[in-house]
CSV table of C-alpha atoms and ligand atoms in Angstrom, one decimal:
chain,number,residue,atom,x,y,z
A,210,UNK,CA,0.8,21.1,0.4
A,211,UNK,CA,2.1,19.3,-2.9
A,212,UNK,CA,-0.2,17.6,-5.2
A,213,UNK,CA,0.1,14.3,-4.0
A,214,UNK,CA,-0.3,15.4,-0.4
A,215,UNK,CA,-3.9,17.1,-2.1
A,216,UNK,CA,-4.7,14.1,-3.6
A,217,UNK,CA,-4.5,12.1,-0.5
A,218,UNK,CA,-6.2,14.3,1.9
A,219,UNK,CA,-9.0,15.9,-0.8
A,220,UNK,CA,-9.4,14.1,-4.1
A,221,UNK,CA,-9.3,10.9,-3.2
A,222,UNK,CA,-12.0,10.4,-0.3
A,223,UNK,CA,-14.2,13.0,-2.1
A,224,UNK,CA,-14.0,10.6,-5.2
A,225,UNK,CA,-15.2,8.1,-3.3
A,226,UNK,CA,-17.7,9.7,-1.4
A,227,UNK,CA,-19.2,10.7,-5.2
A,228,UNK,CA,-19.1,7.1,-6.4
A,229,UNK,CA,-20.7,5.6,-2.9
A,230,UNK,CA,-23.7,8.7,-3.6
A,231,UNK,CA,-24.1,7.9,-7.1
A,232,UNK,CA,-23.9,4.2,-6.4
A,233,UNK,CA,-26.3,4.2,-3.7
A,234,UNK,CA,-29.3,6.3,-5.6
A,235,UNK,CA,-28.7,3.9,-8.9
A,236,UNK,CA,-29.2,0.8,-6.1
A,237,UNK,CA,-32.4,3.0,-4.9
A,238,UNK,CA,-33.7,3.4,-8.7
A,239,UNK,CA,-32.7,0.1,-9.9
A,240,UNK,CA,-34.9,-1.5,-6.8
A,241,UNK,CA,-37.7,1.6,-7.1
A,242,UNK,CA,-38.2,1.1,-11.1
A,243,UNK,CA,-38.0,-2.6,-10.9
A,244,UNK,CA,-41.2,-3.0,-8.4
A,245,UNK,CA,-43.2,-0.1,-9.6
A,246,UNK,CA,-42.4,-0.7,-13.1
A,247,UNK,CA,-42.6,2.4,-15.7
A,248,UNK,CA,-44.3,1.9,-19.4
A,249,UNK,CA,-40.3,2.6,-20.5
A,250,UNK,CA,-38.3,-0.7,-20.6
A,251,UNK,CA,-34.9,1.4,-20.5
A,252,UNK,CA,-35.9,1.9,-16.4
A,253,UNK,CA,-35.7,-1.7,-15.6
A,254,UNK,CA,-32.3,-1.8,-16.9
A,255,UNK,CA,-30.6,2.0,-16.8
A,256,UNK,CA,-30.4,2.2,-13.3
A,257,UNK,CA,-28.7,-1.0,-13.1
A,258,UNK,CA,-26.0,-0.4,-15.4
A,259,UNK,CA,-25.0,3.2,-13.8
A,260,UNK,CA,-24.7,0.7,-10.8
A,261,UNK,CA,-22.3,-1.6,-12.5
A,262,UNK,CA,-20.1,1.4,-14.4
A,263,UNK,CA,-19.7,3.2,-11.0
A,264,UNK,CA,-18.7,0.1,-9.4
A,265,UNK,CA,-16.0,-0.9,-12.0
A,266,UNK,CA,-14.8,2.9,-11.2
A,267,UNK,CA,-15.1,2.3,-8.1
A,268,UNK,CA,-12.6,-1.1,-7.8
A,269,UNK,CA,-10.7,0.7,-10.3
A,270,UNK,CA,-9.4,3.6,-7.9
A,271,UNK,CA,-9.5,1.1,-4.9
A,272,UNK,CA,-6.0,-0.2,-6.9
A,273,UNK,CA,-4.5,2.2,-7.0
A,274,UNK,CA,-5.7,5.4,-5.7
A,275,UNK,CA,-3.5,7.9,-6.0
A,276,UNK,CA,-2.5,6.9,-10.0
A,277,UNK,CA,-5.7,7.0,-11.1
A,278,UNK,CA,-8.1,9.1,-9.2
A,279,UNK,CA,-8.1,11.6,-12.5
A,280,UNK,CA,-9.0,9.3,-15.1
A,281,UNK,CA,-11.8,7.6,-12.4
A,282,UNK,CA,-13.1,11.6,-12.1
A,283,UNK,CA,-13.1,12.0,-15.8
A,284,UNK,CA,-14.9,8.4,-16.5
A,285,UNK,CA,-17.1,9.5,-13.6
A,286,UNK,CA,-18.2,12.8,-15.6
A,287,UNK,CA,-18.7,11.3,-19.3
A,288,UNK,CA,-20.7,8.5,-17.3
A,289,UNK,CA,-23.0,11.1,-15.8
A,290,UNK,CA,-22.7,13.2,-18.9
A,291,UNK,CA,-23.9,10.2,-21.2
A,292,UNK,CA,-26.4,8.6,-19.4
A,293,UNK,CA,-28.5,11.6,-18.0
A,294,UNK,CA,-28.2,13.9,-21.7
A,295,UNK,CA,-29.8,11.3,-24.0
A,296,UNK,CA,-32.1,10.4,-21.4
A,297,UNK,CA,-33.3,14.2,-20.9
A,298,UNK,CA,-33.3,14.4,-24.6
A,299,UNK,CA,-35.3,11.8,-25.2
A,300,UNK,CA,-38.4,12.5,-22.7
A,301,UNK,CA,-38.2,16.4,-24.1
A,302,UNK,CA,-37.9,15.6,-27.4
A,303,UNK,CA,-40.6,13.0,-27.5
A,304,UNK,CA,-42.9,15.1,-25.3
A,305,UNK,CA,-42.5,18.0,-28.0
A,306,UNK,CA,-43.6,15.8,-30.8
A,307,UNK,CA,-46.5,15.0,-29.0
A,308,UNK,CA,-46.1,11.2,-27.9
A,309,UNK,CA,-46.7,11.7,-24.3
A,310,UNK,CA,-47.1,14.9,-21.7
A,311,UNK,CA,-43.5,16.0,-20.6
A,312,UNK,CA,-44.2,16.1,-16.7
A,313,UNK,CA,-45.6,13.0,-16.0
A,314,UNK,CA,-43.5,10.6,-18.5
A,315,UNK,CA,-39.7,12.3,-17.2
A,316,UNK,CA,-38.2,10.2,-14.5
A,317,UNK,CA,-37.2,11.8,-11.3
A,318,UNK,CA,-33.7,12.2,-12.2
A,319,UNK,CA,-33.6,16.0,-11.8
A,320,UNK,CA,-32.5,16.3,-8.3
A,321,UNK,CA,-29.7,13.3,-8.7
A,322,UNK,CA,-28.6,15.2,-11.6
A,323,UNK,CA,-28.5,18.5,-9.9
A,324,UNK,CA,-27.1,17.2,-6.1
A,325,UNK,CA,-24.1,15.1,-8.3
A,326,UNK,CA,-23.0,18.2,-10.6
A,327,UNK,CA,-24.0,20.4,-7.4
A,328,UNK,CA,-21.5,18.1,-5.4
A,329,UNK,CA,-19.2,17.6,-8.4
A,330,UNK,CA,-18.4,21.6,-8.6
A,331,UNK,CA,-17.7,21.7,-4.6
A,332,UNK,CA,-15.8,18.9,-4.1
A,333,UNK,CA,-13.6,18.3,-7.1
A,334,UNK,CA,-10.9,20.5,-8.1
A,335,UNK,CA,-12.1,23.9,-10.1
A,336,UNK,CA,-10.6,22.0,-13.6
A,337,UNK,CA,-13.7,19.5,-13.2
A,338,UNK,CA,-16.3,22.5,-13.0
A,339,UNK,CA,-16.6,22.6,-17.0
A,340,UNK,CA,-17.7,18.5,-16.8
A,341,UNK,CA,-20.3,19.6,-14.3
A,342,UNK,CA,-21.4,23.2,-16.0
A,343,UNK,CA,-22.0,21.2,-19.1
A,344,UNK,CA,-23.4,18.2,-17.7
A,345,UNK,CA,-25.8,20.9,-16.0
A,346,UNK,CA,-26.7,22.6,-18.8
A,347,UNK,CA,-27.6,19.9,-21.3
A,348,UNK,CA,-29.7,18.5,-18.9
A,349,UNK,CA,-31.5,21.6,-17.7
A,350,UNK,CA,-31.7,23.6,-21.2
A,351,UNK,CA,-34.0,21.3,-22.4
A,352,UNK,CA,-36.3,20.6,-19.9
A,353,UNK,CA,-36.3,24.9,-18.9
A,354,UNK,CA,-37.1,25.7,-22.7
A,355,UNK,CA,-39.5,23.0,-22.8
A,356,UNK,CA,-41.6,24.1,-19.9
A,357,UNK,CA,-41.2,27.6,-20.8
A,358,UNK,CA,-43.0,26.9,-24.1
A,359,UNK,CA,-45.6,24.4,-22.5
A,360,UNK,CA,-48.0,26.5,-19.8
A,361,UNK,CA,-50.6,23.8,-20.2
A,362,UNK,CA,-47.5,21.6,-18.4
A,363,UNK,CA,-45.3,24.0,-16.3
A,364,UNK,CA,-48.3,24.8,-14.2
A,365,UNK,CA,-48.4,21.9,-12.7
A,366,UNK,CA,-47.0,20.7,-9.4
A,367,UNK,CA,-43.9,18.6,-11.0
A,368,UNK,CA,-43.9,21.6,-13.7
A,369,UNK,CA,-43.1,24.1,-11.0
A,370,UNK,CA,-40.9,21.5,-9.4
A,371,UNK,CA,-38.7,21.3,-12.2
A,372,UNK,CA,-39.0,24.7,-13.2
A,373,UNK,CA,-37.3,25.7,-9.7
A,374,UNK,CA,-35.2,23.2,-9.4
A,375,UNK,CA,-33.5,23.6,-13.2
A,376,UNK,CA,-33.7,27.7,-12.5
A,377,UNK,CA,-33.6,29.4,-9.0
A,378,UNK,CA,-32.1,26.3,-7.2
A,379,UNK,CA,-29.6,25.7,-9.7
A,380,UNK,CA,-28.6,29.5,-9.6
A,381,UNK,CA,-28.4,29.6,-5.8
A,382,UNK,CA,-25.7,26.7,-6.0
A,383,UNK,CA,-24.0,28.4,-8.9
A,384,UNK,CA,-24.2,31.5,-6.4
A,385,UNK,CA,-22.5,29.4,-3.3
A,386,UNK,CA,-19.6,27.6,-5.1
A,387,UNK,CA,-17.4,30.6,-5.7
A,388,UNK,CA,-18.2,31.3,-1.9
A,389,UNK,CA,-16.7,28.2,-0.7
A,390,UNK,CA,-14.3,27.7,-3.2
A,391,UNK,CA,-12.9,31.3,-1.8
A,392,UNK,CA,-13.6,29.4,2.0
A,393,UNK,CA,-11.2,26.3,0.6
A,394,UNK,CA,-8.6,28.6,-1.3
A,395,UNK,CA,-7.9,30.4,2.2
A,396,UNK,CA,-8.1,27.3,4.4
A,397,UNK,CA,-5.6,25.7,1.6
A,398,UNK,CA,-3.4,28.8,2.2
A,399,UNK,CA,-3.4,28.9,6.1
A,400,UNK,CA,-2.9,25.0,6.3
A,401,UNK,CA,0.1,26.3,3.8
A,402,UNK,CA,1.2,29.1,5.6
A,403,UNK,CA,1.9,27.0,8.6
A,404,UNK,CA,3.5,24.1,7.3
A,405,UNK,CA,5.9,26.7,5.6
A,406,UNK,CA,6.7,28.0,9.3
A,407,UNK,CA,6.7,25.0,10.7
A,408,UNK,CA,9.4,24.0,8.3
A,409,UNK,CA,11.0,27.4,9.1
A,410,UNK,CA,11.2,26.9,13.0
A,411,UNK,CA,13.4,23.1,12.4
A,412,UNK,CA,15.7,24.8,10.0
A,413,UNK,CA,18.9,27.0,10.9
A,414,UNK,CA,18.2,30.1,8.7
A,415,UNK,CA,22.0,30.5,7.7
A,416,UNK,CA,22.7,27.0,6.3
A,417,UNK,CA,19.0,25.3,5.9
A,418,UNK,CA,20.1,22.1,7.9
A,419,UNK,CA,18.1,21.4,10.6
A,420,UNK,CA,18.2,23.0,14.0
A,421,UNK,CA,18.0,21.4,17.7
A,422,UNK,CA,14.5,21.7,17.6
A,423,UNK,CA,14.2,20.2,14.0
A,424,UNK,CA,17.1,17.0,14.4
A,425,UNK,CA,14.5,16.3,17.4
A,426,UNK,CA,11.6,15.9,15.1
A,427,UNK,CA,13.8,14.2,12.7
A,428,UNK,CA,14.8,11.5,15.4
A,429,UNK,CA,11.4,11.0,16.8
A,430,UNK,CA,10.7,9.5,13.3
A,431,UNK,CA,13.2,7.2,13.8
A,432,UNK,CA,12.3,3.8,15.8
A,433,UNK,CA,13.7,4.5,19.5
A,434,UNK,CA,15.7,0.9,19.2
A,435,UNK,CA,17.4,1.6,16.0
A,436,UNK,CA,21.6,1.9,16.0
A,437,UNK,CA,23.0,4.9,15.7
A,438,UNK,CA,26.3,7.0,16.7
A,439,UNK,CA,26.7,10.8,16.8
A,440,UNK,CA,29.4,13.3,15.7
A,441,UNK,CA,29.9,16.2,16.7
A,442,UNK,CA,31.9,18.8,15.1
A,443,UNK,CA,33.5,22.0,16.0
A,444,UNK,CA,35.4,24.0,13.8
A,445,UNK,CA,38.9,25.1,14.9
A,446,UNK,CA,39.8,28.9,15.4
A,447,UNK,CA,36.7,30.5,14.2
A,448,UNK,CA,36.3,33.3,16.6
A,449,UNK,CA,39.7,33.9,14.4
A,450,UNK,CA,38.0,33.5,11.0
A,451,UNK,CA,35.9,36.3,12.4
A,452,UNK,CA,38.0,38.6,13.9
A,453,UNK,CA,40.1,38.8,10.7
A,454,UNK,CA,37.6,38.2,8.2
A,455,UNK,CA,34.5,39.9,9.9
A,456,UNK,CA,31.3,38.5,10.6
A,457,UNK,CA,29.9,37.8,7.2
A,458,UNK,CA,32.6,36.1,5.8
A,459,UNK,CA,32.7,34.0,8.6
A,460,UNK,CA,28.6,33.5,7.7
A,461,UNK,CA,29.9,32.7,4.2
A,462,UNK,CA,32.3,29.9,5.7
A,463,UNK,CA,29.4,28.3,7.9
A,464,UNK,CA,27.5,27.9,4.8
A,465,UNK,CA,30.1,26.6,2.8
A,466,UNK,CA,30.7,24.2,5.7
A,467,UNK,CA,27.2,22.6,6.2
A,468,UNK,CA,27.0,22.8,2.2
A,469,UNK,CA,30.6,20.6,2.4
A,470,UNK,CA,28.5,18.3,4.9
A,471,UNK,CA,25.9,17.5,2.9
A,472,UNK,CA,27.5,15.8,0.1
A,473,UNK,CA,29.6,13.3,1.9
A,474,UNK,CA,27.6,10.4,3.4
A,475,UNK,CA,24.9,8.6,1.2
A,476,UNK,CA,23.0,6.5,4.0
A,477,UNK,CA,20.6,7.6,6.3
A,478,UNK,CA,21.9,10.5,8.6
A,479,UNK,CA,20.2,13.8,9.9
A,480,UNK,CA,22.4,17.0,10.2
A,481,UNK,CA,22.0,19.9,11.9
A,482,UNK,CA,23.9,22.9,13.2
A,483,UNK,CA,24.1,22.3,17.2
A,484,UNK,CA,25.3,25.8,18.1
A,485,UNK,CA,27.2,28.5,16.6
A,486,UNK,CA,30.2,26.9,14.8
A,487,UNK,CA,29.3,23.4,15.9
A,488,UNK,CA,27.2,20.9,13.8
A,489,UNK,CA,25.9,17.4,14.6
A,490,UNK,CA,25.1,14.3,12.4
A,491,UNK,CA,23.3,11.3,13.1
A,492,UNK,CA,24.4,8.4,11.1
A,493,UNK,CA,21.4,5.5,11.1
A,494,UNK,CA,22.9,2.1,11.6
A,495,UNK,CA,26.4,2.3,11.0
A,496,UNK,CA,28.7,-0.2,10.5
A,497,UNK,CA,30.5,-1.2,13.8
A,498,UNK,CA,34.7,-0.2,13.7
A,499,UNK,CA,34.0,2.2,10.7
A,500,UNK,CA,32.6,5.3,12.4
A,501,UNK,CA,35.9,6.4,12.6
A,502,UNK,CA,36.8,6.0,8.8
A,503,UNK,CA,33.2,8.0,7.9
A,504,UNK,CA,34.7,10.7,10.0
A,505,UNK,CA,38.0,11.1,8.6
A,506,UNK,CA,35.4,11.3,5.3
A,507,UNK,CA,33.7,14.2,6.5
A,508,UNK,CA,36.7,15.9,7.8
A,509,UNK,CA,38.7,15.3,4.6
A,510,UNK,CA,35.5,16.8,2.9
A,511,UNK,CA,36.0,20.1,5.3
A,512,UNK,CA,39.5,21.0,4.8
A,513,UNK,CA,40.6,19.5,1.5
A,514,UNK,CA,40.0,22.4,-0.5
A,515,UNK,CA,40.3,26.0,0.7
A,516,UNK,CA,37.1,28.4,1.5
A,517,UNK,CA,36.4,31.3,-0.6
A,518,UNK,CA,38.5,34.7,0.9
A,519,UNK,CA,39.6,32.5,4.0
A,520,UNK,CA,41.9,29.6,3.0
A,521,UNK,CA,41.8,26.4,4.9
A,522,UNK,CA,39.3,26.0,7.7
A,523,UNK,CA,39.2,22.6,9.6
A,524,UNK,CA,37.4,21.4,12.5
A,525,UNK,CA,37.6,18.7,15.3
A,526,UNK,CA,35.5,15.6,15.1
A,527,UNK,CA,33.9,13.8,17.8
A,528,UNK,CA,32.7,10.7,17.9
A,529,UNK,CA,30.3,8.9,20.2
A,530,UNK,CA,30.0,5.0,20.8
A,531,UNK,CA,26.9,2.8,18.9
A,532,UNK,CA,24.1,2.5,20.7
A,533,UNK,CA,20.5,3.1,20.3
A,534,UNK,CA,19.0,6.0,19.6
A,535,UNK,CA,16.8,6.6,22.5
A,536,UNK,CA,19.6,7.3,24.3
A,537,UNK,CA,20.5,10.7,22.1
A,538,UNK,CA,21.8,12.5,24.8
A,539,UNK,CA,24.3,10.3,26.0
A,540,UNK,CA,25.8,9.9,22.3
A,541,UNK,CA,26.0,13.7,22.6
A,542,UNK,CA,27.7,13.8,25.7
A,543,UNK,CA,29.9,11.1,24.8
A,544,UNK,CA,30.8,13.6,21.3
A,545,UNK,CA,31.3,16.3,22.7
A,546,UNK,CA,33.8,14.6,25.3
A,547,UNK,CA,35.0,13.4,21.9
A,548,UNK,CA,35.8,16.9,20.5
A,549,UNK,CA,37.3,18.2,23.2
A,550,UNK,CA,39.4,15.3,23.4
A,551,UNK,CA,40.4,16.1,19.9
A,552,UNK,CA,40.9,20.0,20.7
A,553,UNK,CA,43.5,19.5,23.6
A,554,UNK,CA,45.5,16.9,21.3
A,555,UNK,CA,45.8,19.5,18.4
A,556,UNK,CA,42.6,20.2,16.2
A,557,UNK,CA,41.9,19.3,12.9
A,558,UNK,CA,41.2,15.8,13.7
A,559,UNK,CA,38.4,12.8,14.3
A,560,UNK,CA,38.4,11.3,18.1
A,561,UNK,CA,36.8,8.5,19.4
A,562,UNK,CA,34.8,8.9,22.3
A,563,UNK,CA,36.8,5.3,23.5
A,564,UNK,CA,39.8,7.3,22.9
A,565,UNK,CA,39.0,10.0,25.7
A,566,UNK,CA,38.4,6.6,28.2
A,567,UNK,CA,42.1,5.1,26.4
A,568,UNK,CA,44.4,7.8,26.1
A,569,UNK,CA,45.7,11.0,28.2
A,570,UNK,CA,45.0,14.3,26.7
A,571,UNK,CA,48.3,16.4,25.6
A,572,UNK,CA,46.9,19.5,26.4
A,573,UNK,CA,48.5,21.1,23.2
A,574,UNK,CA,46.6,24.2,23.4
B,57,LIG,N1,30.1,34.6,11.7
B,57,LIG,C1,29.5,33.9,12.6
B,57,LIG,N2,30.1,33.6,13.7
B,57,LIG,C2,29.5,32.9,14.7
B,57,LIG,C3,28.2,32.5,14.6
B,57,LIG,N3,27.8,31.8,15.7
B,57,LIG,C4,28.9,31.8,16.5
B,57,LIG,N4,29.9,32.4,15.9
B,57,LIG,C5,31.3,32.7,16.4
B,57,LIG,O1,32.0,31.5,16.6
B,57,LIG,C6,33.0,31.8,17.5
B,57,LIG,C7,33.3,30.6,18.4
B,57,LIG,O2,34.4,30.9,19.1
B,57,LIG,P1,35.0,30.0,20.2
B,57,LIG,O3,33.9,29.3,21.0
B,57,LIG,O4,35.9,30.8,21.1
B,57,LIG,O5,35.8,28.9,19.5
B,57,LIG,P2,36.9,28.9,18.4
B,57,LIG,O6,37.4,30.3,18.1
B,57,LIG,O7,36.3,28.2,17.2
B,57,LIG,O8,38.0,28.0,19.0
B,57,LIG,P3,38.1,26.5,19.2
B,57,LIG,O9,36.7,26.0,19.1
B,57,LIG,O10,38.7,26.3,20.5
B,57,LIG,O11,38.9,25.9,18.1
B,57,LIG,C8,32.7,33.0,18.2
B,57,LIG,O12,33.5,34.1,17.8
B,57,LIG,C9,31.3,33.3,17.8
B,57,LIG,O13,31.0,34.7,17.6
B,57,LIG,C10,27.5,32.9,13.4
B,57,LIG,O14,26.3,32.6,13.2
B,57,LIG,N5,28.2,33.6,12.4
């Protein structure tokens, strides 16, 4: 899978799913602290504007998704980072210099700040693990060392609340992420691992243009009423190329062939190798009464220059009538009428399937 494929599938939908979370506790808080009102004017208000800043992200990756999705993660992290820190800070801090006991004063933050990082390090990629670890930390430190130095106020229910939920809860997720990171890594390579066969089962392995079985996915791609017209080509003599060359040379010159092949047309086409020395192309919406002239261009590409140990090879070009593309098979037929057509009048040259209907074969060979 390439990194925008990732992005689609992964980053994306679990950016939003973080936003919608963090969006919907804020709404929760924002309503919560507004009708059971705290002593700390900040409440009333803080809630409320981690509502508005996710929202903006969250409008901001609607535009454009796939642009943006790192810079709404990053914004997503130094929001989280920057309004949970000072807040922590402020309620230890305080607590320590005696204005107010730490437990009952801090807001119940600590399990939104733990479930977001917690849901930050599985669902975002590994490279956003540090924004979480250190978004964890500040947060926790504080209120751990706090308690730890305060008996009078960890033995308390919330004490013990936070206690666990800063210590052996936090380690238990810290314990689980590698897990199913390593569960994600090996689904991302099966998922991999296929595609990579799958792509290896529609290509020919000699010359990397498609096979039967991969033109066939290639054309049901393609809507069924679009114009199209087939040719077929077969090149001339090559049981000869083999016998006197040997097998691998004659490999070399199928190679060199389907390589000629793919430089000559710049529309839309698929190409693939029909049989041994035979190869087909598909030319999308072709311009009627020039089929012919694209196939002198591909058989000019074939034998103008010689192949490598060999000399001039040249093949016989087929060509089927225009018609839509659901009906493949006839085109085919209609080519390969084409070549042999082409074959009995002499080789080396493009035919017409009209011409087979036209003209009587000379039966050269
Ligand atoms: N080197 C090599 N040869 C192949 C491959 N596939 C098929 N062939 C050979 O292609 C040759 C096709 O021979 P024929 O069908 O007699 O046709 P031709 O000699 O090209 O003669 P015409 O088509 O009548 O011009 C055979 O000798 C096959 O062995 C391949 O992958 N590599």
């Amino acid at each position: 899978m390439d990194d925008r494929n990732d992005q689609k599938n992964i980053l994306i939908p679990a950016t939003y799913r973080l936003l919608i979370v963090t969006l919907l506790s804020s709404i929760i808080y924002t309503v919560l602290f507004n009708v059971y009102s705290t002593p700390f004017t900040i409440h009333a208000f803080q809630p409320g504007i981690i509502f508005f800043l996710h929202f903006t992200l969250l409008i901001y990756l609607y535009k454009n998704p796939i642009r943006r999705v790192h810079r709404v993660i990053n914004a997503y992290g130094a929001v989280i980072l920057f309004t949970t820190v000072p807040n922590t800070l402020y309620f230890t801090i305080s607590a320590w210099q005696g204005d107010w006991r730490f437990v009952d004063t801090f807001p119940p933050f600590s399990g939104m700040i733990i479930l977001t990082t917690t849901l930050m390090m599985l669902m975002l990629p590994e490279k956003y693990n540090k924004l979480a670890v250190i978004t964890w930390i500040l947060n926790a430190f504080p209120v751990l060392l706090f308690l730890l130095t305060h008996q009078e106020e960890l033995q308390t229910p919330r004490g013990y609340d936070l206690l666990f939920l800063f210590g052996p809860a936090s380690l238990l997720i810290l314990l689980i992420v590698p897990y199913q990171r390593g569960i994600n890594s090996h689904m991302h390579k099966i998922v991999f691992d296929l595609q990579h066969s799958q792509q290896a089962a529609e290509r020919d392995f000699l010359t990397d243009v498609y096979n039967r079985r991969g033109l066939e996915g290639w054309l049901n791609n393609v809507n069924p009423s679009t114009k199209a017209c087939v040719l077929l080509m077969d090149i001339d003599h090559f049981k000869a190329v083999n016998d006197r060359f040997g097998h691998s040379i004659g490999d070399r010159v199928l190679i060199e062939f389907a390589s000629r092949l793919r430089t000559v047309y710049q529309g839309k086409y698929g190409l693939a190798r029909w049989g041994g020395e035979e190869f087909l192309i598909v030319i999308l919406n072709p311009k009627a009464n020039k089929t012919k002239v694209l196939a002198e261009l591909f058989r000019s590409a074939i034998n103008r220059l010689p192949y490598k140990d060999v000399g001039k090879v040249t093949a016989s070009i087929g060509v089927s009538s225009i018609n839509e593309i659901k009906h493949f098979s006839t085109m085919v037929e209609e080519a390969d009428k084409a070549v042999y057509f082409g074959k009995d009048n002499g080789r080396d040259q493009v035919a017409l399937y009209r011409d087979t209907l036209e003209k009587p074969q000379n039966n050269v060979d």
